[in-house]
Coordinates of C-alpha atoms and ligand atoms in Angstrom, one line a residue:
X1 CA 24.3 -18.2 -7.8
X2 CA 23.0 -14.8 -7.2
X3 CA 23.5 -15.1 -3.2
X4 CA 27.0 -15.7 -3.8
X5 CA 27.7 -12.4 -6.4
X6 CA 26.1 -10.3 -3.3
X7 CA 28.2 -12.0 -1.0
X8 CA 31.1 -11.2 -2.9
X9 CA 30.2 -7.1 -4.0
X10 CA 29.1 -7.2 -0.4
X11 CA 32.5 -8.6 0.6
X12 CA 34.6 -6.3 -1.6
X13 CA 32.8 -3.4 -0.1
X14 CA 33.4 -4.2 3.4
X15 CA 37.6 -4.0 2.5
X16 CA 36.6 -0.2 1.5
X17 CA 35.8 0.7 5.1
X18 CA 38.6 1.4 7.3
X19 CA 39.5 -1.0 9.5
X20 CA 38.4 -0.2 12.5
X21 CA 34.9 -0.3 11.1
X22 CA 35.6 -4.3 9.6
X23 CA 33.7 -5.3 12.1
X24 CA 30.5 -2.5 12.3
X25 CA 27.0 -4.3 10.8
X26 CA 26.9 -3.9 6.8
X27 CA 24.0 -1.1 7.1
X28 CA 26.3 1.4 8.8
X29 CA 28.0 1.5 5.2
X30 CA 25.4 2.8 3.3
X31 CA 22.5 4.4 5.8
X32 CA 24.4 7.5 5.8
X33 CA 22.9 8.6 2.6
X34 CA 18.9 7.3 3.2
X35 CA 16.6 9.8 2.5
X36 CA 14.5 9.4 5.7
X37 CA 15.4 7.9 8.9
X38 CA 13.8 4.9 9.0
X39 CA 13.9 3.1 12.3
X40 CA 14.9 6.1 13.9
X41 CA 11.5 8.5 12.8
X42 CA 8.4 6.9 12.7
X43 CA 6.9 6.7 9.1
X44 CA 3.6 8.5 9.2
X45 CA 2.0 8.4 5.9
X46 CA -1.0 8.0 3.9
X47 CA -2.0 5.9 0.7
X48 CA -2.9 7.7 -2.9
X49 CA -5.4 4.6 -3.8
X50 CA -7.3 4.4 -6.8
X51 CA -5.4 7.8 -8.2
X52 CA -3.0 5.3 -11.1
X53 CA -4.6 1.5 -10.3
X54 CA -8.2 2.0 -10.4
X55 CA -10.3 0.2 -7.3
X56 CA -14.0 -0.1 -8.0
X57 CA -15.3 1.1 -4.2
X58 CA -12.7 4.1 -4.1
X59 CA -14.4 5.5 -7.6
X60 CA -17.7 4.1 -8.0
X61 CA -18.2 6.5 -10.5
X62 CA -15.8 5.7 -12.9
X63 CA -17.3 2.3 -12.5
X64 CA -21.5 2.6 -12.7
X65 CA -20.3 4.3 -16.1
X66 CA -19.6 1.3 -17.5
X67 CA -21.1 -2.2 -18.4
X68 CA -21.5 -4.8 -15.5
X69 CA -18.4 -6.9 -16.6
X70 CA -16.3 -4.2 -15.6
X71 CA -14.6 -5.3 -12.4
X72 CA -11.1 -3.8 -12.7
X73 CA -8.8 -1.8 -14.3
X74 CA -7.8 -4.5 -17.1
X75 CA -11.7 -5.0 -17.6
X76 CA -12.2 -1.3 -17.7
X77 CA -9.6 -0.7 -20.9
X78 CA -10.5 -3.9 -22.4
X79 CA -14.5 -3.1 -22.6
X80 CA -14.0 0.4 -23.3
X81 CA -11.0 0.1 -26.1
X82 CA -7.9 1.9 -25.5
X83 CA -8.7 5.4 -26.8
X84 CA -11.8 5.4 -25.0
X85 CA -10.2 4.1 -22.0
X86 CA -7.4 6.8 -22.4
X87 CA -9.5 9.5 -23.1
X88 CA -11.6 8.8 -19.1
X89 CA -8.1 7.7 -17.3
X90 CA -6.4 10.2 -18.1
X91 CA -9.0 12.9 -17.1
X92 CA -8.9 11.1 -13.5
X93 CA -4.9 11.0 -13.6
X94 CA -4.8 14.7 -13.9
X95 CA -7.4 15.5 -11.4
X96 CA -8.0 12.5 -8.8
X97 CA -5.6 13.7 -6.5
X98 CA -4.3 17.7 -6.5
X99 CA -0.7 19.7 -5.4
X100 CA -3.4 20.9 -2.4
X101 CA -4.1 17.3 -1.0
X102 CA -0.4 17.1 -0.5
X103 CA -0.2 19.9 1.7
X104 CA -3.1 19.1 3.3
X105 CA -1.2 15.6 4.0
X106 CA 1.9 17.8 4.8
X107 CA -0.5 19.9 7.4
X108 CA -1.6 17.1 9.4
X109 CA 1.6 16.1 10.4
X110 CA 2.7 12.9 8.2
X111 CA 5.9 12.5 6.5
X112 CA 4.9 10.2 4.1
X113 CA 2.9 9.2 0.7
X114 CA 2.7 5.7 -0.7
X115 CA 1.9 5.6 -4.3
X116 CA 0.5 2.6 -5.6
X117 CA 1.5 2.2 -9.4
X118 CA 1.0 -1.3 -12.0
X119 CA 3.4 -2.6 -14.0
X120 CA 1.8 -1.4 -17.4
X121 CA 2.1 1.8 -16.9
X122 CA 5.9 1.9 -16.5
X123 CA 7.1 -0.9 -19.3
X124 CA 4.9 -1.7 -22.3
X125 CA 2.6 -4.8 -22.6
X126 CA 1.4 -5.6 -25.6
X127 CA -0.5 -8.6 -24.8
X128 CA -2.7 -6.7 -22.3
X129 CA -5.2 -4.1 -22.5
X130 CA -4.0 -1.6 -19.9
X131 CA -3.4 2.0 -21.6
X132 CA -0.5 4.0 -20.2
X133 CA 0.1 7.5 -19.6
X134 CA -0.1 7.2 -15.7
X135 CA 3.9 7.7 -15.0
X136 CA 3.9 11.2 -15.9
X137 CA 1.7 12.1 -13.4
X138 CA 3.6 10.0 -11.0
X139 CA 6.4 12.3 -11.8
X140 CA 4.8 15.2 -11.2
X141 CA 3.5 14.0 -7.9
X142 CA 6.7 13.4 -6.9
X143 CA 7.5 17.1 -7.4
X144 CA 4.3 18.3 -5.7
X145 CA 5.6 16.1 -2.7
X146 CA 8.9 17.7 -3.0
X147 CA 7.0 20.7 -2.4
X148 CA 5.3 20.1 0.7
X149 CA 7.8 18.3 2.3
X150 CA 7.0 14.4 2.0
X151 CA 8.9 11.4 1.0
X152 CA 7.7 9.1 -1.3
X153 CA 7.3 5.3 -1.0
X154 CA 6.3 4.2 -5.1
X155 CA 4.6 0.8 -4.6
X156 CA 4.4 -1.9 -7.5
X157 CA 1.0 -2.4 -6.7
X158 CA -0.3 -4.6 -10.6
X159 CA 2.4 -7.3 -11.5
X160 CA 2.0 -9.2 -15.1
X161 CA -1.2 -11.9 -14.6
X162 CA -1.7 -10.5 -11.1
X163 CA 0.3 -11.5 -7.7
X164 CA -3.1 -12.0 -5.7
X165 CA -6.1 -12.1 -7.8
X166 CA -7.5 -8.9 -6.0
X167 CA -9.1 -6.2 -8.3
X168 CA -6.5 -3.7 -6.7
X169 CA -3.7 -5.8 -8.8
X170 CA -5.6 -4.5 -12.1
X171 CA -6.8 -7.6 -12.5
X172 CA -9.2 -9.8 -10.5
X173 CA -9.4 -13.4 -10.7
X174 CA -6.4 -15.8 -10.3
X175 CA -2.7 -15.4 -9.4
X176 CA -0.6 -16.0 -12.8
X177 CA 2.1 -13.9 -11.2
X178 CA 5.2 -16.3 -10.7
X179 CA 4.6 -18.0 -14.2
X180 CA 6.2 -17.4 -17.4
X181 CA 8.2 -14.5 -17.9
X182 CA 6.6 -12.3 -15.2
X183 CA 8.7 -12.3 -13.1
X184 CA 11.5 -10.8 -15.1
X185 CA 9.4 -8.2 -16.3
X186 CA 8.5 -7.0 -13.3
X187 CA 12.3 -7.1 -12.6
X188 CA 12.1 -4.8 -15.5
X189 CA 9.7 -2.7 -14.4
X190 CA 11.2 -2.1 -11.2
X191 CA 14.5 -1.2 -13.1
X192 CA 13.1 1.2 -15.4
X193 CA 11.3 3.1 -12.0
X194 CA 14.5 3.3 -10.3
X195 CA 16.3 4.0 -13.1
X196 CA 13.9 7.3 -14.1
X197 CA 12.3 7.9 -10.7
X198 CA 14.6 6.9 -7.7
X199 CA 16.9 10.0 -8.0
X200 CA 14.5 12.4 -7.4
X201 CA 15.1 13.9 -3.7
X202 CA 11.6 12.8 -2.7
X203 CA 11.6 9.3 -3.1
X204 CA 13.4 7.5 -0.5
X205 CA 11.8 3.8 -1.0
X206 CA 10.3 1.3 -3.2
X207 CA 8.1 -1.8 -2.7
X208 CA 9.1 -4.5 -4.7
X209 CA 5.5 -5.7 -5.1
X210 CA 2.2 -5.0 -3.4
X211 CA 0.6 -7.9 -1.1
X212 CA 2.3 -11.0 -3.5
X213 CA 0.0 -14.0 -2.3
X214 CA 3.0 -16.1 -1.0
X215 CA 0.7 -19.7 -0.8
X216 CA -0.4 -20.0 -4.1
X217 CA 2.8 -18.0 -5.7
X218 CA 5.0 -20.1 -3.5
X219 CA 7.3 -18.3 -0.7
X220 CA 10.8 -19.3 -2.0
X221 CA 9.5 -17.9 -5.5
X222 CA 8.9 -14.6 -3.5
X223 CA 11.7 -15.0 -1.3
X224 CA 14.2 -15.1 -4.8
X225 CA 12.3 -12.1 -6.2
X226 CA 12.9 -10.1 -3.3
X227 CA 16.6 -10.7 -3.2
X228 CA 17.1 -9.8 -6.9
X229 CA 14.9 -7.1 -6.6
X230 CA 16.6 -6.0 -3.1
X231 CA 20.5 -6.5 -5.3
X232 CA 19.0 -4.0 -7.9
X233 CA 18.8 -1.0 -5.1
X234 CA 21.1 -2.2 -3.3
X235 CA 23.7 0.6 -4.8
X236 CA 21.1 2.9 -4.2
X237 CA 20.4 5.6 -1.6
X238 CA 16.7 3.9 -1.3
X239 CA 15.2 1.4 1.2
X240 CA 13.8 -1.6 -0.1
X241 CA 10.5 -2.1 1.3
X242 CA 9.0 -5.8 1.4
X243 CA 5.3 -7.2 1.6
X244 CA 5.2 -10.3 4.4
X245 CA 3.5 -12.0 1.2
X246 CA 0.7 -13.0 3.7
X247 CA 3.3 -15.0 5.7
X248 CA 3.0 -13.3 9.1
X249 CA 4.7 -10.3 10.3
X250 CA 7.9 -12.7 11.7
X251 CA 8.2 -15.3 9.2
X252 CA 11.1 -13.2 8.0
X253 CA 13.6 -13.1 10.7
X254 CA 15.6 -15.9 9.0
X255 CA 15.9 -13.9 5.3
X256 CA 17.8 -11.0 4.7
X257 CA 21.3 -11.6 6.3
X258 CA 23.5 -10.0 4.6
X259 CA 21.6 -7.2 3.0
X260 CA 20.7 -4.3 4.5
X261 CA 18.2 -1.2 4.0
X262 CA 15.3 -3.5 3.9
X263 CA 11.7 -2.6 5.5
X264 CA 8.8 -5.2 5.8
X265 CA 5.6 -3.7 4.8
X266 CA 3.0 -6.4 6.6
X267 CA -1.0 -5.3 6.7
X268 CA -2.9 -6.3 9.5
X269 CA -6.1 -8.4 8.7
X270 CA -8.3 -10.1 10.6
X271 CA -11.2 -12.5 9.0
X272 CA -12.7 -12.7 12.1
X273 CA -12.9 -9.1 13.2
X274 CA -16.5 -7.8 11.9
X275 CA -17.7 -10.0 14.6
X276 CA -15.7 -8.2 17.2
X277 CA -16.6 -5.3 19.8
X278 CA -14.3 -2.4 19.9
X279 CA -12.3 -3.7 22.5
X280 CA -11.3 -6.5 20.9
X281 CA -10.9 -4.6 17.8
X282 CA -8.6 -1.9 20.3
X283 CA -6.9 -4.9 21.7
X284 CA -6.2 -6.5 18.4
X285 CA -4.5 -3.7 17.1
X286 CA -2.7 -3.4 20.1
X287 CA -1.0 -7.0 20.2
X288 CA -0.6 -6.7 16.3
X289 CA 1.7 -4.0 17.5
X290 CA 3.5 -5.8 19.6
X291 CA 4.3 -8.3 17.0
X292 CA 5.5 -6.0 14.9
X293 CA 8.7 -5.0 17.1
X294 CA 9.8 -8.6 17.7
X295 CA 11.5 -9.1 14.3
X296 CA 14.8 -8.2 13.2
X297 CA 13.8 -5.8 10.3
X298 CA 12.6 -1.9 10.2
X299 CA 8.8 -3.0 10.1
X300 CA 5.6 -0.8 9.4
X301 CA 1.3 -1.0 8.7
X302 CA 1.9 0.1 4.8
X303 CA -1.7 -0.3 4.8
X304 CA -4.1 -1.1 7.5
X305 CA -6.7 -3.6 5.9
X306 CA -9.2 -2.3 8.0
X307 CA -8.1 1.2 8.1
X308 CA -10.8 3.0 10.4
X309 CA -13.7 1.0 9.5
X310 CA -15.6 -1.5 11.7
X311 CA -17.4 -3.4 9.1
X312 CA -16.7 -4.1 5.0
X313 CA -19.9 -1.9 4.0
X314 CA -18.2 0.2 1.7
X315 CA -19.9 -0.4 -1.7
X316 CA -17.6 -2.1 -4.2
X317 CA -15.2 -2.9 -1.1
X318 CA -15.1 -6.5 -1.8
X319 CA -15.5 -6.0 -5.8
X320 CA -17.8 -4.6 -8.3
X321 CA -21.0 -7.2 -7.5
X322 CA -19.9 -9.1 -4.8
X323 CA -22.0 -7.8 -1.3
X324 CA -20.8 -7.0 1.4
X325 CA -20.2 -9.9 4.5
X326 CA -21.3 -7.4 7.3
X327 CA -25.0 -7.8 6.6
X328 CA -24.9 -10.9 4.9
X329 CA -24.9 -10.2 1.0
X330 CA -21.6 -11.2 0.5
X331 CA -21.8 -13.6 -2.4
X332 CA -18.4 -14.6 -4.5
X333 CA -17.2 -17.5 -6.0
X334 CA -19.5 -19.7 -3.8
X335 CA -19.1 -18.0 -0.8
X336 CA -21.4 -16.3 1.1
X337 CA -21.4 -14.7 5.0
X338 CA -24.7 -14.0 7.5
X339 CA -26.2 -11.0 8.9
X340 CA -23.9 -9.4 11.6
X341 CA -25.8 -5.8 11.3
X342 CA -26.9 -3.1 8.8
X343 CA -25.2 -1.2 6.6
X344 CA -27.3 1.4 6.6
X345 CA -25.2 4.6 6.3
X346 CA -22.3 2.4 5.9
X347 CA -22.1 2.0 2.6
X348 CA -21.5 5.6 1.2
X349 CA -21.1 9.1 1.9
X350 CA -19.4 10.4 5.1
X351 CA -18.6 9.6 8.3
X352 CA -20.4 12.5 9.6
X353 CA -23.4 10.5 8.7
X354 CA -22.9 7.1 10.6
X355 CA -24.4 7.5 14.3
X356 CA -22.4 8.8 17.0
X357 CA -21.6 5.3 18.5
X358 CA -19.6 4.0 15.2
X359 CA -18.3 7.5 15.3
X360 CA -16.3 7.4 18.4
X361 CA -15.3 3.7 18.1
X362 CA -13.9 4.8 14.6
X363 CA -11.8 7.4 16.2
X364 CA -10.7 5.1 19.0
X365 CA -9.6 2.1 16.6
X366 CA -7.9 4.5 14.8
X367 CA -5.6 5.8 17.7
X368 CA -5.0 2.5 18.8
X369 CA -3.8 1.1 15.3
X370 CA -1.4 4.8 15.3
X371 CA -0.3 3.8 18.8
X372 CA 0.0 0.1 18.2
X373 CA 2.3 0.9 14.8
X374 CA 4.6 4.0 15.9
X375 CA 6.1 0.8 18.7
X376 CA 7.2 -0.1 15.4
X377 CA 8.9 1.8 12.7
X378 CA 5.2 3.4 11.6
X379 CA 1.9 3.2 9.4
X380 CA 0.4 4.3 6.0
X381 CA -3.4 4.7 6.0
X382 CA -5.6 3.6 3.4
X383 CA -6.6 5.6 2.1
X384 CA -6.5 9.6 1.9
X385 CA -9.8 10.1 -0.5
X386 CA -12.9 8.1 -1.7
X387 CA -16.2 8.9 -3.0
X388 CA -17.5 8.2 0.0
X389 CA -16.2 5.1 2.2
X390 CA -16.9 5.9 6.1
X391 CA -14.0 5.2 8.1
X392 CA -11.6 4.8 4.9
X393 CA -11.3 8.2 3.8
X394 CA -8.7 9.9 5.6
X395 CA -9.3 13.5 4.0
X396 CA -13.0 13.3 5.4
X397 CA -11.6 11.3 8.7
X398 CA -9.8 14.3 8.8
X399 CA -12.1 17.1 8.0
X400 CA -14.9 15.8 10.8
X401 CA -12.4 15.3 13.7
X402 CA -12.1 11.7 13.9
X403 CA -8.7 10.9 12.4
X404 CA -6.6 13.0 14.7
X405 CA -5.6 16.1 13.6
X406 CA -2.0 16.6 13.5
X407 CA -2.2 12.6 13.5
X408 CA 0.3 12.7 16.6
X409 CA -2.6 14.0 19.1
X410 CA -4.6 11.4 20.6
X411 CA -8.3 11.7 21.9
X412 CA -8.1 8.3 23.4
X413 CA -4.6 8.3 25.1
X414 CA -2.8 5.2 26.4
X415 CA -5.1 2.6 24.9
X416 CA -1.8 0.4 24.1
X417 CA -0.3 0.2 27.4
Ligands
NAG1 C1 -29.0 6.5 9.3 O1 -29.1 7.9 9.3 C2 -30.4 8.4 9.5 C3 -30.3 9.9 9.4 O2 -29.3 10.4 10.2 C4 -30.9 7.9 10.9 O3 -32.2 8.4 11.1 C5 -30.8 6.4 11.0 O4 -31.2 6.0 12.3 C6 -29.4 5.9 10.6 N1 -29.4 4.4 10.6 C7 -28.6 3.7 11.3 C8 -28.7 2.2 11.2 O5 -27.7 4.2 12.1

C-alpha cells in the first residue's frame, strides 16, 4: 500500500521537472536544498554519548551513586523515582557536554555531531519510568552547533521496549521493539523531532533508529519502518540516515529504489578482534572500508564499535556488572570469555597512562579506520568524552596527540593502500 502512494507523489513530482530532466535520477530533484553535501564531502564527526541516553561506562559516576540494580537509564529513574531522577539528570543535561566542546569539535577539523536521543524524551510515555526534560537541551545544542559551524545528525538512539536489548537503548534486556504499538510511536516520535527540530539550519539528518537488531526484530519489519519513516522526510530538505540493522554493510543494495536522500549508517564490529595483532586490526579496518564503497547508497562508520580501543577494558563497557572478555571476567547471561591479557591501566583514566606500545597502536588503528571510512562517504567516533575510557574518549585522544589533530593529518600515512 504505502510503496505504491510514494510511487505515485514520486511519480507526480517527476511531471514538475522540465522535460529534459524526465529522465535525470529522482535525487537530482531534491539534493539541491541538502544541508551538507553528502557523498560529495566526507562526513567527519564525533558522537555526544551518554550526554541525553545515559551509558553506565561513559558516566560511572552517575552510576556507583546508585544501588546495584541500576543498569540503565530506565533502571536509573525507576529506582530513584522520577523527581529524584529529574532532579540528577537534569544537572548532567546542563553540564555533560558545554558550547566549548563544540568548538573544540569545530577546531579539530570535523563537520559533524551525532546526537544520540530516546524516544521518551521527545513523546510522553506513561507506562515507563523515563523522566523528560532532555529535548530542551537538544535544542540548545543545536544552536551551540549552529555556532561553531557543525551539522547535526539527531539519532533515535531508545525505541519503546528497546530495538536491541543493549543498555545504550535505555533499557537492557530483550528486544520488545517491533511489538505492539511501538512501532507507531516511534513513527510519532520521529514526527514530533522533525516536526520541532528539522528546520533549524544545523540539522541536516536524522537516523530513523539506532542499531535496530534486525534477527530477532525481523528485517522486513525494519525494512517497512524504514520506508515509512524515509516517506515522512521525504518532503524535507534532510537525509535519511539508516542503521544496516546488523545485516552487513551490502545487504541493502536491493531496498531503496525509488527513494532518494538516504545514507546507511553501518558500525564495524568484529567478535573476534581482541584476539587480533594490530595488523590485522589495521587490515581489518582497511577491507571494512572497502566494503563500504561497493553499495549503491551514501554510506558511513556512524559509530566505530571499537572506536580506538584494542581491547573491551573500559569499566561498565559491556554493562554495569558484567566483566570485561579481554582478561577473562566477562560473565553475562551464561557467558563467559578467557584471559587474552591485563587490563591493567585499561580500565579507566587516560590514555596517557597505558604504555607506549598500546599508545601508538591506538593512534595507528585510529588513522586506518579514518582512512578506511573517508573511501566512503565518512565516520563518527564514539565517543567525544568519558570519565575515563582509553582509546574511547576522543577529547582526551585529542588532548595527548593520538587522535590526529586536525583529524585530516595522519601520523601513519598510506596504511590503506
Ligand atoms: C600500568 O602503569 C604503571 C604506571 O605507569 C606501570 O608501572 C605498569 O607497568 C603499567 N601496567 C601495564 C600492564 O602496562
Amino acid at each position: 500500500m504505502l510503496s505504491k502512494t510514494l510511487l505515485s507523489s514520486a511519480l507526480a513530482a517527476l511531471t514538475l521537472l522540465p522535460s529534459t530532466s524526465v529522465a535525470a535520477p529522482l535525487e537530482q530533484f531534491s539534493k539541491r536544498d541538502l544541508k551538507f553535501n553528502y557523498g560529495g564531502e566526507k562526513v567527519r564527526g564525533v558522537n555526544l554519548g551518554g550526554w541525553f541516553v545515559l551509558e553506565p561506562w561513559i558516566t560511572p559516576s552517575i552510576f556507583d551513586a546508585t544501588p546495584e540494580n541500576v543498569v540503565d537509564e530506565y533502571t536509573y529513574c525507576q529506582t530513584l523515582g522520577s523527581g529524584e531522577a529529574y532532579s540528577r539528570l537534569s544537572k548532567h543535561w546542563d553540564t555533560w557536554i558545554s558550547e566549548d566542546d563544540l568548538h573544540q569539535i569545530a577546531a579539530a577539523g570535523m563537520n559533524h555531531i551525532r546526537i544520540p536521543i530516546g524516544y521518551w524524551s521527545i513523546i510522553k510515555d506513561d507506562n515507563a519510568p523515563y523522566v523528560q526534560g532532555a529535548y530542551q537541551f537538544l535544542g540548545r545544542a543545536l544552536d551551540w552547533a549552529q555556532g561553531a559551524g557543525l551539522k547535526v545528525m539527531i539519532d533515535l538512539h531508545g525505541a519503546p521496549y528497546s530495538q536491541n536489548g543493549f543498555d545504550n537503548s535505555g533499557q537492557r534486556g530483550g528486544v520488545g521493539w517491533g511489538q505492539g504499538d511501538s512501532i507507531s510511536r516511534t513513527i510519532a516520535a520521529l514526527n514530533q523531532l522533525r516536526d520541532d527540530m528539522g528546520n533549524h539550519p544545523a540539522v541536516s539528518t536524522i537516523e530513523l533508529i539506532n542499531e535496530p537488531m534486525g534477527s530477532s526484530v525481523g528485517i522486513d519489519k525494519v525494512r517497512q519502518f524504514y520506508m515509512d519513516g524515509w516517506g515522512n522526510l521525504r518532503d524535507t530538505n534532510l537525509v535519511t540516515t539508516f542503521h544496516d540493522a546488523f545485516a552487513g554493510v551490502n545487504a541493502w543494495n536491493d531496498w531503496g529504489s525509488g527513494m532518494w536522500n538516504l545514507m546507511l549508517d553501518t558500525h564495524v564490529f568484529d567478535g573476534g578482534a581482541l584476539q587480533q595483532d594490530i595488523n590485522s586490526h589495521v587490515g581489518s579496518a582497511c577491507g571494512f572500508g572497502n566494503q563500504m564503497t561497493q553499495n549503491n547508497k551514501w554510506t558511513i562508520s556512524g559509530e566505530w564499535t571499537a572506536s580506538g580501543a584494542l581491547s573491551d577494558c573500559t569499566r561498565y563497557l559491556n554493562g554495569r556488572g558484567v566483566g570485561a572478555r579481554y582478561d577473562g571476567s566477562y560473565n553475562f547471561n551464561g557467558a563467559s570469555s578467557y584471559y587474552i591479557g591485563s587490563c591493567e591501566n585499561l580500565s579507566s583514566g587516560s590514555i596517557s597512562g597505558v604504555d607506549p606500545t598500546t599508545r601508538e597502536n591506538t593512534g595507528r588503528f585510529i588513522e586506518a579506520q579514518l582512512d578506511a571510512y573517508e573511501k566512503a562517504a565518512g565516520w563518527i567516533f564514539w565517543t567525544w568524552k568519558t570519565e575515563g575510557a582509553p582509546g574511547w574518549d576522543m577529547k582526551d585522544l585529542l588532548q595527548n596527540g593520538v587522535f590526529p589533530n586536525p583529524v585530516t593529518n595522519r601520523n601513519h600515512p598510506g596504511q590503506c593502500n
